[in-house]
């Protein structure tokens, strides 16, 4: 990515995260340009990064190799209609607009411009995010690799078929919120059994991080790892029985299913 010219259209939360990641990853500031919706934000946003920031999306995409569409989903059509006369098939469009299909973007542009759709999550801000990507009709493997290289800077990536993107939204994009609720509950439980709140929160957060790291590093099934912790007639099995009685497992499954259904509704009206 350090040799690519990148235009970030929409310097909101995710656009800022990705731009910061690119700059930290070695992209020269002069190779990047970004846009914001309101003129008063151009000076502060640009000064913070030594990157050109403006409000002219058409000017921003001229000469760019990669165009990152990071506006809100409801603003995608307006943005694409604004820039489509400037966009060419030699450029790569990467969209992080939730629930917006690649075909929607391709149809508005009206050209064979390659489009890659990405669904990152908020931990990308600390370089430990998870992003799923899928390619549109005109994108090839090399362009998918380019998109993966961008998001690998801020975490891990996986390439999926577009039909799975709503499921990705329900699991990894919404997932941090579920985990925060679990962490909060574990910390509250620690307080209930007598721990100071800061200690309980640290224990809960580091335990969650450690367990996730073990899954990623070993590749073992979570059920197998759970069994390794659960000794016969020990403390853990009693705790697990309470989780099962409270239907934690099925509740989490239903949360992902519901969020995925909502993502589909947003995509197709």
PDB file of C-alpha atoms in Angstrom:
ATOM      1  CA  UNK A   1       0.000   0.000   0.000  1.00  0.00           C
ATOM      2  CA  UNK A   2       2.958   2.369   0.479  1.00  0.00           C
ATOM      3  CA  UNK A   3       3.188   2.896  -3.289  1.00  0.00           C
ATOM      4  CA  UNK A   4      -0.520   3.470  -3.814  1.00  0.00           C
ATOM      5  CA  UNK A   5      -2.223   6.826  -4.060  1.00  0.00           C
ATOM      6  CA  UNK A   6      -5.210   6.654  -1.723  1.00  0.00           C
ATOM      7  CA  UNK A   7      -8.320   8.818  -1.502  1.00  0.00           C
ATOM      8  CA  UNK A   8     -10.375   8.450   1.672  1.00  0.00           C
ATOM      9  CA  UNK A   9     -13.859   9.800   1.030  1.00  0.00           C
ATOM     10  CA  UNK A  10     -15.424  10.418   4.414  1.00  0.00           C
ATOM     11  CA  UNK A  11     -13.092  11.086   7.313  1.00  0.00           C
ATOM     12  CA  UNK A  12     -15.449   9.862  10.009  1.00  0.00           C
ATOM     13  CA  UNK A  13     -14.657   7.171  12.580  1.00  0.00           C
ATOM     14  CA  UNK A  14     -13.748   4.281  10.295  1.00  0.00           C
ATOM     15  CA  UNK A  15     -12.225   6.504   7.612  1.00  0.00           C
ATOM     16  CA  UNK A  16      -9.958   8.120  10.217  1.00  0.00           C
ATOM     17  CA  UNK A  17      -8.984   4.736  11.660  1.00  0.00           C
ATOM     18  CA  UNK A  18      -7.978   3.385   8.263  1.00  0.00           C
ATOM     19  CA  UNK A  19      -6.119   6.513   7.241  1.00  0.00           C
ATOM     20  CA  UNK A  20      -4.182   6.500  10.513  1.00  0.00           C
ATOM     21  CA  UNK A  21      -3.364   2.830   9.972  1.00  0.00           C
ATOM     22  CA  UNK A  22      -2.084   3.474   6.469  1.00  0.00           C
ATOM     23  CA  UNK A  23       0.115   6.324   7.612  1.00  0.00           C
ATOM     24  CA  UNK A  24       1.525   4.250  10.472  1.00  0.00           C
ATOM     25  CA  UNK A  25       2.077   1.424   7.996  1.00  0.00           C
ATOM     26  CA  UNK A  26       4.317   3.630   5.868  1.00  0.00           C
ATOM     27  CA  UNK A  27       2.036   5.383   3.406  1.00  0.00           C
ATOM     28  CA  UNK A  28       3.644   8.797   2.747  1.00  0.00           C
ATOM     29  CA  UNK A  29       1.220  11.618   3.688  1.00  0.00           C
ATOM     30  CA  UNK A  30       1.650  13.145   0.232  1.00  0.00           C
ATOM     31  CA  UNK A  31       0.248   9.923  -1.268  1.00  0.00           C
ATOM     32  CA  UNK A  32      -3.044  10.359   0.587  1.00  0.00           C
ATOM     33  CA  UNK A  33      -5.962  12.727   0.309  1.00  0.00           C
ATOM     34  CA  UNK A  34      -9.168  12.774   2.326  1.00  0.00           C
ATOM     35  CA  UNK A  35     -12.503  14.522   2.252  1.00  0.00           C
ATOM     36  CA  UNK A  36     -15.007  15.675   4.838  1.00  0.00           C
ATOM     37  CA  UNK A  37     -18.547  16.910   4.424  1.00  0.00           C
ATOM     38  CA  UNK A  38     -18.237  20.194   6.301  1.00  0.00           C
ATOM     39  CA  UNK A  39     -15.629  22.834   5.337  1.00  0.00           C
ATOM     40  CA  UNK A  40     -14.896  23.784   8.947  1.00  0.00           C
ATOM     41  CA  UNK A  41     -13.397  20.336   9.581  1.00  0.00           C
ATOM     42  CA  UNK A  42     -10.825  20.490   6.790  1.00  0.00           C
ATOM     43  CA  UNK A  43      -8.195  22.476   8.690  1.00  0.00           C
ATOM     44  CA  UNK A  44      -8.301  20.495  11.944  1.00  0.00           C
ATOM     45  CA  UNK A  45      -8.424  17.097  10.238  1.00  0.00           C
ATOM     46  CA  UNK A  46      -5.621  17.927   7.838  1.00  0.00           C
ATOM     47  CA  UNK A  47      -3.348  19.481  10.460  1.00  0.00           C
ATOM     48  CA  UNK A  48      -3.655  16.405  12.646  1.00  0.00           C
ATOM     49  CA  UNK A  49      -2.232  14.145   9.925  1.00  0.00           C
ATOM     50  CA  UNK A  50      -0.251  16.279   7.475  1.00  0.00           C
ATOM     51  CA  UNK A  51      -2.633  14.968   4.813  1.00  0.00           C
ATOM     52  CA  UNK A  52      -4.549  17.081   2.334  1.00  0.00           C
ATOM     53  CA  UNK A  53      -8.158  17.304   3.456  1.00  0.00           C
ATOM     54  CA  UNK A  54     -10.895  18.998   1.477  1.00  0.00           C
ATOM     55  CA  UNK A  55     -14.568  18.852   0.580  1.00  0.00           C
ATOM     56  CA  UNK A  56     -14.226  18.200  -3.170  1.00  0.00           C
ATOM     57  CA  UNK A  57     -14.716  14.463  -3.699  1.00  0.00           C
ATOM     58  CA  UNK A  58     -14.258  14.696  -7.464  1.00  0.00           C
ATOM     59  CA  UNK A  59     -10.875  16.353  -7.090  1.00  0.00           C
ATOM     60  CA  UNK A  60      -9.854  13.789  -4.474  1.00  0.00           C
ATOM     61  CA  UNK A  61     -10.422  10.770  -6.718  1.00  0.00           C
ATOM     62  CA  UNK A  62      -8.521  12.138  -9.703  1.00  0.00           C
ATOM     63  CA  UNK A  63      -5.278  10.225  -9.965  1.00  0.00           C
ATOM     64  CA  UNK A  64      -6.024   7.962  -6.992  1.00  0.00           C
ATOM     65  CA  UNK A  65      -5.205   4.263  -7.271  1.00  0.00           C
ATOM     66  CA  UNK A  66      -7.483   3.292  -4.391  1.00  0.00           C
ATOM     67  CA  UNK A  67     -10.710   5.086  -3.493  1.00  0.00           C
ATOM     68  CA  UNK A  68     -11.978   4.279  -0.017  1.00  0.00           C
ATOM     69  CA  UNK A  69     -15.705   4.976   0.328  1.00  0.00           C
ATOM     70  CA  UNK A  70     -16.176   5.583   4.049  1.00  0.00           C
ATOM     71  CA  UNK A  71     -19.370   7.632   4.178  1.00  0.00           C
ATOM     72  CA  UNK A  72     -22.580   6.553   5.879  1.00  0.00           C
ATOM     73  CA  UNK A  73     -24.688   4.066   3.886  1.00  0.00           C
ATOM     74  CA  UNK A  74     -27.446   6.600   3.285  1.00  0.00           C
ATOM     75  CA  UNK A  75     -24.916   8.955   1.667  1.00  0.00           C
ATOM     76  CA  UNK A  76     -23.342   6.433  -0.717  1.00  0.00           C
ATOM     77  CA  UNK A  77     -25.587   7.153  -3.698  1.00  0.00           C
ATOM     78  CA  UNK A  78     -25.030  10.896  -3.470  1.00  0.00           C
ATOM     79  CA  UNK A  79     -21.267  10.400  -3.254  1.00  0.00           C
ATOM     80  CA  UNK A  80     -21.090   7.957  -6.155  1.00  0.00           C
ATOM     81  CA  UNK A  81     -23.218  10.161  -8.384  1.00  0.00           C
ATOM     82  CA  UNK A  82     -20.854  13.016  -7.587  1.00  0.00           C
ATOM     83  CA  UNK A  83     -17.638  11.150  -8.488  1.00  0.00           C
ATOM     84  CA  UNK A  84     -18.711   8.732 -11.204  1.00  0.00           C
ATOM     85  CA  UNK A  85     -17.569  10.950 -14.080  1.00  0.00           C
ATOM     86  CA  UNK A  86     -14.068  10.936 -12.575  1.00  0.00           C
ATOM     87  CA  UNK A  87     -13.816   7.230 -11.713  1.00  0.00           C
ATOM     88  CA  UNK A  88     -12.152   4.872 -14.210  1.00  0.00           C
ATOM     89  CA  UNK A  89     -11.797   1.062 -14.413  1.00  0.00           C
ATOM     90  CA  UNK A  90      -8.083   1.430 -13.600  1.00  0.00           C
ATOM     91  CA  UNK A  91      -8.985   2.489 -10.063  1.00  0.00           C
ATOM     92  CA  UNK A  92     -10.099   0.310  -7.155  1.00  0.00           C
ATOM     93  CA  UNK A  93     -13.151   1.194  -5.077  1.00  0.00           C
ATOM     94  CA  UNK A  94     -13.137  -0.170  -1.523  1.00  0.00           C
ATOM     95  CA  UNK A  95     -16.397   0.419   0.316  1.00  0.00           C
ATOM     96  CA  UNK A  96     -16.834   0.146   4.072  1.00  0.00           C
ATOM     97  CA  UNK A  97     -20.441   1.349   3.948  1.00  0.00           C
ATOM     98  CA  UNK A  98     -22.391  -1.233   5.929  1.00  0.00           C
ATOM     99  CA  UNK A  99     -24.989  -3.302   4.064  1.00  0.00           C
ATOM    100  CA  UNK A 100     -24.315  -1.650   0.684  1.00  0.00           C
ATOM    101  CA  UNK A 101     -23.878  -4.406  -1.969  1.00  0.00           C
ATOM    102  CA  UNK A 102     -21.130  -4.235  -4.580  1.00  0.00           C
ATOM    103  CA  UNK A 103     -23.706  -4.422  -7.361  1.00  0.00           C
ATOM    104  CA  UNK A 104     -25.366  -1.255  -6.050  1.00  0.00           C
ATOM    105  CA  UNK A 105     -22.065   0.593  -6.362  1.00  0.00           C
ATOM    106  CA  UNK A 106     -21.298  -0.882  -9.786  1.00  0.00           C
ATOM    107  CA  UNK A 107     -24.721   0.058 -11.134  1.00  0.00           C
ATOM    108  CA  UNK A 108     -24.405   3.679 -10.049  1.00  0.00           C
ATOM    109  CA  UNK A 109     -20.889   4.044 -11.434  1.00  0.00           C
ATOM    110  CA  UNK A 110     -22.004   2.501 -14.723  1.00  0.00           C
ATOM    111  CA  UNK A 111     -18.500   1.295 -15.618  1.00  0.00           C
ATOM    112  CA  UNK A 112     -16.466  -1.885 -15.113  1.00  0.00           C
ATOM    113  CA  UNK A 113     -14.659  -0.359 -12.155  1.00  0.00           C
ATOM    114  CA  UNK A 114     -13.510  -3.004  -9.641  1.00  0.00           C
ATOM    115  CA  UNK A 115     -15.272  -2.839  -6.288  1.00  0.00           C
ATOM    116  CA  UNK A 116     -14.334  -4.578  -3.050  1.00  0.00           C
ATOM    117  CA  UNK A 117     -16.715  -4.435  -0.117  1.00  0.00           C
ATOM    118  CA  UNK A 118     -15.301  -4.545   3.410  1.00  0.00           C
ATOM    119  CA  UNK A 119     -16.899  -4.972   6.832  1.00  0.00           C
ATOM    120  CA  UNK A 120     -14.419  -3.939   9.555  1.00  0.00           C
ATOM    121  CA  UNK A 121     -15.118  -3.579  13.263  1.00  0.00           C
ATOM    122  CA  UNK A 122     -14.215  -0.947  15.845  1.00  0.00           C
ATOM    123  CA  UNK A 123     -11.150  -2.718  17.360  1.00  0.00           C
ATOM    124  CA  UNK A 124      -9.396  -1.705  14.128  1.00  0.00           C
ATOM    125  CA  UNK A 125      -8.707   1.526  16.014  1.00  0.00           C
ATOM    126  CA  UNK A 126      -6.101  -0.332  18.093  1.00  0.00           C
ATOM    127  CA  UNK A 127      -4.788  -2.545  15.312  1.00  0.00           C
ATOM    128  CA  UNK A 128      -6.642  -5.652  16.494  1.00  0.00           C
ATOM    129  CA  UNK A 129      -9.709  -5.468  14.291  1.00  0.00           C
ATOM    130  CA  UNK A 130     -11.413  -8.075  12.154  1.00  0.00           C
ATOM    131  CA  UNK A 131     -12.421  -7.294   8.578  1.00  0.00           C
ATOM    132  CA  UNK A 132     -14.270  -9.473   6.096  1.00  0.00           C
ATOM    133  CA  UNK A 133     -13.999  -8.627   2.409  1.00  0.00           C
ATOM    134  CA  UNK A 134     -15.777  -9.718  -0.748  1.00  0.00           C
ATOM    135  CA  UNK A 135     -15.232  -8.792  -4.346  1.00  0.00           C
ATOM    136  CA  UNK A 136     -17.607  -7.360  -6.863  1.00  0.00           C
ATOM    137  CA  UNK A 137     -18.162  -8.472 -10.442  1.00  0.00           C
ATOM    138  CA  UNK A 138     -15.172  -6.635 -11.920  1.00  0.00           C
ATOM    139  CA  UNK A 139     -12.578  -7.089  -9.163  1.00  0.00           C
ATOM    140  CA  UNK A 140      -9.818  -9.683  -9.559  1.00  0.00           C
ATOM    141  CA  UNK A 141      -7.597 -11.539  -7.075  1.00  0.00           C
ATOM    142  CA  UNK A 142      -4.859  -8.902  -7.219  1.00  0.00           C
ATOM    143  CA  UNK A 143      -7.297  -6.159  -6.249  1.00  0.00           C
ATOM    144  CA  UNK A 144      -8.664  -8.245  -3.393  1.00  0.00           C
ATOM    145  CA  UNK A 145      -5.065  -8.663  -2.191  1.00  0.00           C
ATOM    146  CA  UNK A 146      -4.644  -4.891  -2.287  1.00  0.00           C
ATOM    147  CA  UNK A 147      -7.757  -4.451  -0.145  1.00  0.00           C
ATOM    148  CA  UNK A 148      -6.581  -7.142   2.279  1.00  0.00           C
ATOM    149  CA  UNK A 149      -3.205  -5.398   2.577  1.00  0.00           C
ATOM    150  CA  UNK A 150      -4.978  -2.222   3.654  1.00  0.00           C
ATOM    151  CA  UNK A 151      -7.034  -3.889   6.368  1.00  0.00           C
ATOM    152  CA  UNK A 152      -4.216  -6.171   7.534  1.00  0.00           C
ATOM    153  CA  UNK A 153      -2.579  -3.004   8.823  1.00  0.00           C
ATOM    154  CA  UNK A 154      -5.366  -2.648  11.389  1.00  0.00           C
ATOM    155  CA  UNK A 155      -6.000  -6.304  12.235  1.00  0.00           C
ATOM    156  CA  UNK A 156      -6.868  -9.567  10.547  1.00  0.00           C
ATOM    157  CA  UNK A 157      -8.792 -10.156   7.318  1.00  0.00           C
ATOM    158  CA  UNK A 158     -10.848 -12.901   5.749  1.00  0.00           C
ATOM    159  CA  UNK A 159     -12.283 -13.101   2.223  1.00  0.00           C
ATOM    160  CA  UNK A 160     -15.850 -14.394   1.914  1.00  0.00           C
ATOM    161  CA  UNK A 161     -18.585 -14.617  -0.708  1.00  0.00           C
ATOM    162  CA  UNK A 162     -20.826 -11.578  -0.664  1.00  0.00           C
ATOM    163  CA  UNK A 163     -23.802 -13.690   0.385  1.00  0.00           C
ATOM    164  CA  UNK A 164     -22.101 -14.078   3.775  1.00  0.00           C
ATOM    165  CA  UNK A 165     -21.553 -10.369   4.442  1.00  0.00           C
ATOM    166  CA  UNK A 166     -24.772  -9.911   6.421  1.00  0.00           C
ATOM    167  CA  UNK A 167     -23.710 -12.784   8.664  1.00  0.00           C
ATOM    168  CA  UNK A 168     -20.325 -11.110   9.101  1.00  0.00           C
ATOM    169  CA  UNK A 169     -22.111  -7.929  10.167  1.00  0.00           C
ATOM    170  CA  UNK A 170     -24.102  -9.846  12.775  1.00  0.00           C
ATOM    171  CA  UNK A 171     -21.038 -11.640  14.147  1.00  0.00           C
ATOM    172  CA  UNK A 172     -17.794  -9.653  13.950  1.00  0.00           C
ATOM    173  CA  UNK A 173     -19.061  -6.135  13.258  1.00  0.00           C
ATOM    174  CA  UNK A 174     -21.684  -6.206  16.022  1.00  0.00           C
ATOM    175  CA  UNK A 175     -19.724  -8.718  18.107  1.00  0.00           C
ATOM    176  CA  UNK A 176     -17.622  -6.243  20.120  1.00  0.00           C
ATOM    177  CA  UNK A 177     -20.817  -4.932  21.714  1.00  0.00           C
ATOM    178  CA  UNK A 178     -21.742  -8.466  22.818  1.00  0.00           C
ATOM    179  CA  UNK A 179     -18.280  -9.003  24.251  1.00  0.00           C
ATOM    180  CA  UNK A 180     -18.431  -5.703  26.161  1.00  0.00           C
ATOM    181  CA  UNK A 181     -21.688  -6.823  27.765  1.00  0.00           C
ATOM    182  CA  UNK A 182     -20.076 -10.133  28.755  1.00  0.00           C
ATOM    183  CA  UNK A 183     -17.035  -8.297  30.141  1.00  0.00           C
ATOM    184  CA  UNK A 184     -19.233  -5.905  32.074  1.00  0.00           C
ATOM    185  CA  UNK A 185     -21.195  -8.815  33.507  1.00  0.00           C
ATOM    186  CA  UNK A 186     -18.046 -10.688  34.551  1.00  0.00           C
ATOM    187  CA  UNK A 187     -16.686  -7.556  36.214  1.00  0.00           C
ATOM    188  CA  UNK A 188     -19.990  -7.038  38.051  1.00  0.00           C
ATOM    189  CA  UNK A 189     -19.809 -10.633  39.193  1.00  0.00           C
ATOM    190  CA  UNK A 190     -16.317 -10.006  40.513  1.00  0.00           C
ATOM    191  CA  UNK A 191     -17.629  -7.051  42.516  1.00  0.00           C
ATOM    192  CA  UNK A 192     -20.461  -9.244  43.796  1.00  0.00           C
ATOM    193  CA  UNK A 193     -17.987 -11.763  45.236  1.00  0.00           C
ATOM    194  CA  UNK A 194     -15.890  -9.049  46.865  1.00  0.00           C
ATOM    195  CA  UNK A 195     -13.314  -7.803  44.337  1.00  0.00           C
ATOM    196  CA  UNK A 196     -12.572  -4.104  43.816  1.00  0.00           C
ATOM    197  CA  UNK A 197     -14.152  -2.927  40.563  1.00  0.00           C
ATOM    198  CA  UNK A 198     -10.884  -2.055  38.843  1.00  0.00           C
ATOM    199  CA  UNK A 199      -9.392  -5.435  39.715  1.00  0.00           C
ATOM    200  CA  UNK A 200     -12.533  -7.253  38.565  1.00  0.00           C
ATOM    201  CA  UNK A 201     -12.536  -5.370  35.248  1.00  0.00           C
ATOM    202  CA  UNK A 202      -8.850  -6.139  34.645  1.00  0.00           C
ATOM    203  CA  UNK A 203      -9.355  -9.818  35.450  1.00  0.00           C
ATOM    204  CA  UNK A 204     -12.357 -10.034  33.118  1.00  0.00           C
ATOM    205  CA  UNK A 205     -10.719  -8.183  30.230  1.00  0.00           C
ATOM    206  CA  UNK A 206      -7.363  -9.957  30.350  1.00  0.00           C
ATOM    207  CA  UNK A 207      -9.040 -13.345  30.745  1.00  0.00           C
ATOM    208  CA  UNK A 208     -11.145 -12.664  27.641  1.00  0.00           C
ATOM    209  CA  UNK A 209      -8.087 -11.504  25.705  1.00  0.00           C
ATOM    210  CA  UNK A 210      -6.100 -14.537  26.826  1.00  0.00           C
ATOM    211  CA  UNK A 211      -8.835 -17.003  25.909  1.00  0.00           C
ATOM    212  CA  UNK A 212      -9.265 -15.443  22.464  1.00  0.00           C
ATOM    213  CA  UNK A 213      -5.505 -15.502  21.896  1.00  0.00           C
ATOM    214  CA  UNK A 214      -5.354 -19.211  22.733  1.00  0.00           C
ATOM    215  CA  UNK A 215      -8.072 -19.938  20.155  1.00  0.00           C
ATOM    216  CA  UNK A 216      -6.240 -17.916  17.482  1.00  0.00           C
ATOM    217  CA  UNK A 217      -2.779 -19.271  18.260  1.00  0.00           C
ATOM    218  CA  UNK A 218      -3.628 -22.958  18.688  1.00  0.00           C
ATOM    219  CA  UNK A 219      -6.450 -23.289  16.170  1.00  0.00           C
ATOM    220  CA  UNK A 220      -8.164 -25.659  18.598  1.00  0.00           C
ATOM    221  CA  UNK A 221     -11.946 -25.791  18.762  1.00  0.00           C
ATOM    222  CA  UNK A 222     -13.309 -23.660  21.626  1.00  0.00           C
ATOM    223  CA  UNK A 223     -15.181 -26.672  22.992  1.00  0.00           C
ATOM    224  CA  UNK A 224     -11.906 -28.590  23.328  1.00  0.00           C
ATOM    225  CA  UNK A 225     -10.265 -25.678  25.120  1.00  0.00           C
ATOM    226  CA  UNK A 226     -13.272 -25.338  27.423  1.00  0.00           C
ATOM    227  CA  UNK A 227     -12.972 -29.003  28.371  1.00  0.00           C
ATOM    228  CA  UNK A 228      -9.292 -28.491  29.264  1.00  0.00           C
ATOM    229  CA  UNK A 229     -10.306 -25.879  31.852  1.00  0.00           C
ATOM    230  CA  UNK A 230     -13.211 -27.909  33.219  1.00  0.00           C
ATOM    231  CA  UNK A 231     -11.829 -30.392  35.745  1.00  0.00           C
ATOM    232  CA  UNK A 232     -14.049 -33.152  37.168  1.00  0.00           C
ATOM    233  CA  UNK A 233     -16.132 -32.012  40.140  1.00  0.00           C
ATOM    234  CA  UNK A 234     -14.381 -28.647  40.036  1.00  0.00           C
ATOM    235  CA  UNK A 235     -15.520 -25.037  40.210  1.00  0.00           C
ATOM    236  CA  UNK A 236     -15.769 -24.401  36.458  1.00  0.00           C
ATOM    237  CA  UNK A 237     -18.393 -27.030  35.735  1.00  0.00           C
ATOM    238  CA  UNK A 238     -20.699 -25.476  38.310  1.00  0.00           C
ATOM    239  CA  UNK A 239     -20.281 -22.117  36.608  1.00  0.00           C
ATOM    240  CA  UNK A 240     -20.940 -23.648  33.192  1.00  0.00           C
ATOM    241  CA  UNK A 241     -24.137 -25.250  34.499  1.00  0.00           C
ATOM    242  CA  UNK A 242     -25.367 -21.789  35.497  1.00  0.00           C
ATOM    243  CA  UNK A 243     -24.534 -20.418  32.033  1.00  0.00           C
ATOM    244  CA  UNK A 244     -26.443 -23.260  30.385  1.00  0.00           C
ATOM    245  CA  UNK A 245     -29.422 -22.802  32.690  1.00  0.00           C
ATOM    246  CA  UNK A 246     -29.428 -19.097  31.855  1.00  0.00           C
ATOM    247  CA  UNK A 247     -29.337 -19.941  28.132  1.00  0.00           C
ATOM    248  CA  UNK A 248     -26.264 -17.813  27.462  1.00  0.00           C
ATOM    249  CA  UNK A 249     -25.282 -19.971  24.492  1.00  0.00           C
ATOM    250  CA  UNK A 250     -28.617 -19.773  22.680  1.00  0.00           C
ATOM    251  CA  UNK A 251     -29.012 -16.077  23.541  1.00  0.00           C
ATOM    252  CA  UNK A 252     -25.702 -15.214  21.873  1.00  0.00           C
ATOM    253  CA  UNK A 253     -26.649 -17.275  18.837  1.00  0.00           C
ATOM    254  CA  UNK A 254     -29.994 -15.475  18.598  1.00  0.00           C
ATOM    255  CA  UNK A 255     -28.249 -12.093  18.922  1.00  0.00           C
ATOM    256  CA  UNK A 256     -26.037 -12.816  15.910  1.00  0.00           C
ATOM    257  CA  UNK A 257     -28.973 -14.139  13.888  1.00  0.00           C
ATOM    258  CA  UNK A 258     -31.084 -11.069  14.696  1.00  0.00           C
ATOM    259  CA  UNK A 259     -28.307  -8.631  13.823  1.00  0.00           C
ATOM    260  CA  UNK A 260     -27.637 -10.464  10.551  1.00  0.00           C
ATOM    261  CA  UNK A 261     -31.326 -10.286   9.668  1.00  0.00           C
ATOM    262  CA  UNK A 262     -31.332  -6.566  10.347  1.00  0.00           C
ATOM    263  CA  UNK A 263     -28.279  -6.115   8.120  1.00  0.00           C
ATOM    264  CA  UNK A 264     -30.146  -7.871   5.320  1.00  0.00           C
ATOM    265  CA  UNK A 265     -33.149  -5.602   5.820  1.00  0.00           C
ATOM    266  CA  UNK A 266     -30.955  -2.525   5.587  1.00  0.00           C
ATOM    267  CA  UNK A 267     -29.346  -3.838   2.404  1.00  0.00           C
ATOM    268  CA  UNK A 268     -32.533  -4.702   0.565  1.00  0.00           C
ATOM    269  CA  UNK A 269     -35.019  -2.325   2.146  1.00  0.00           C
TER     270      UNK A 269
END
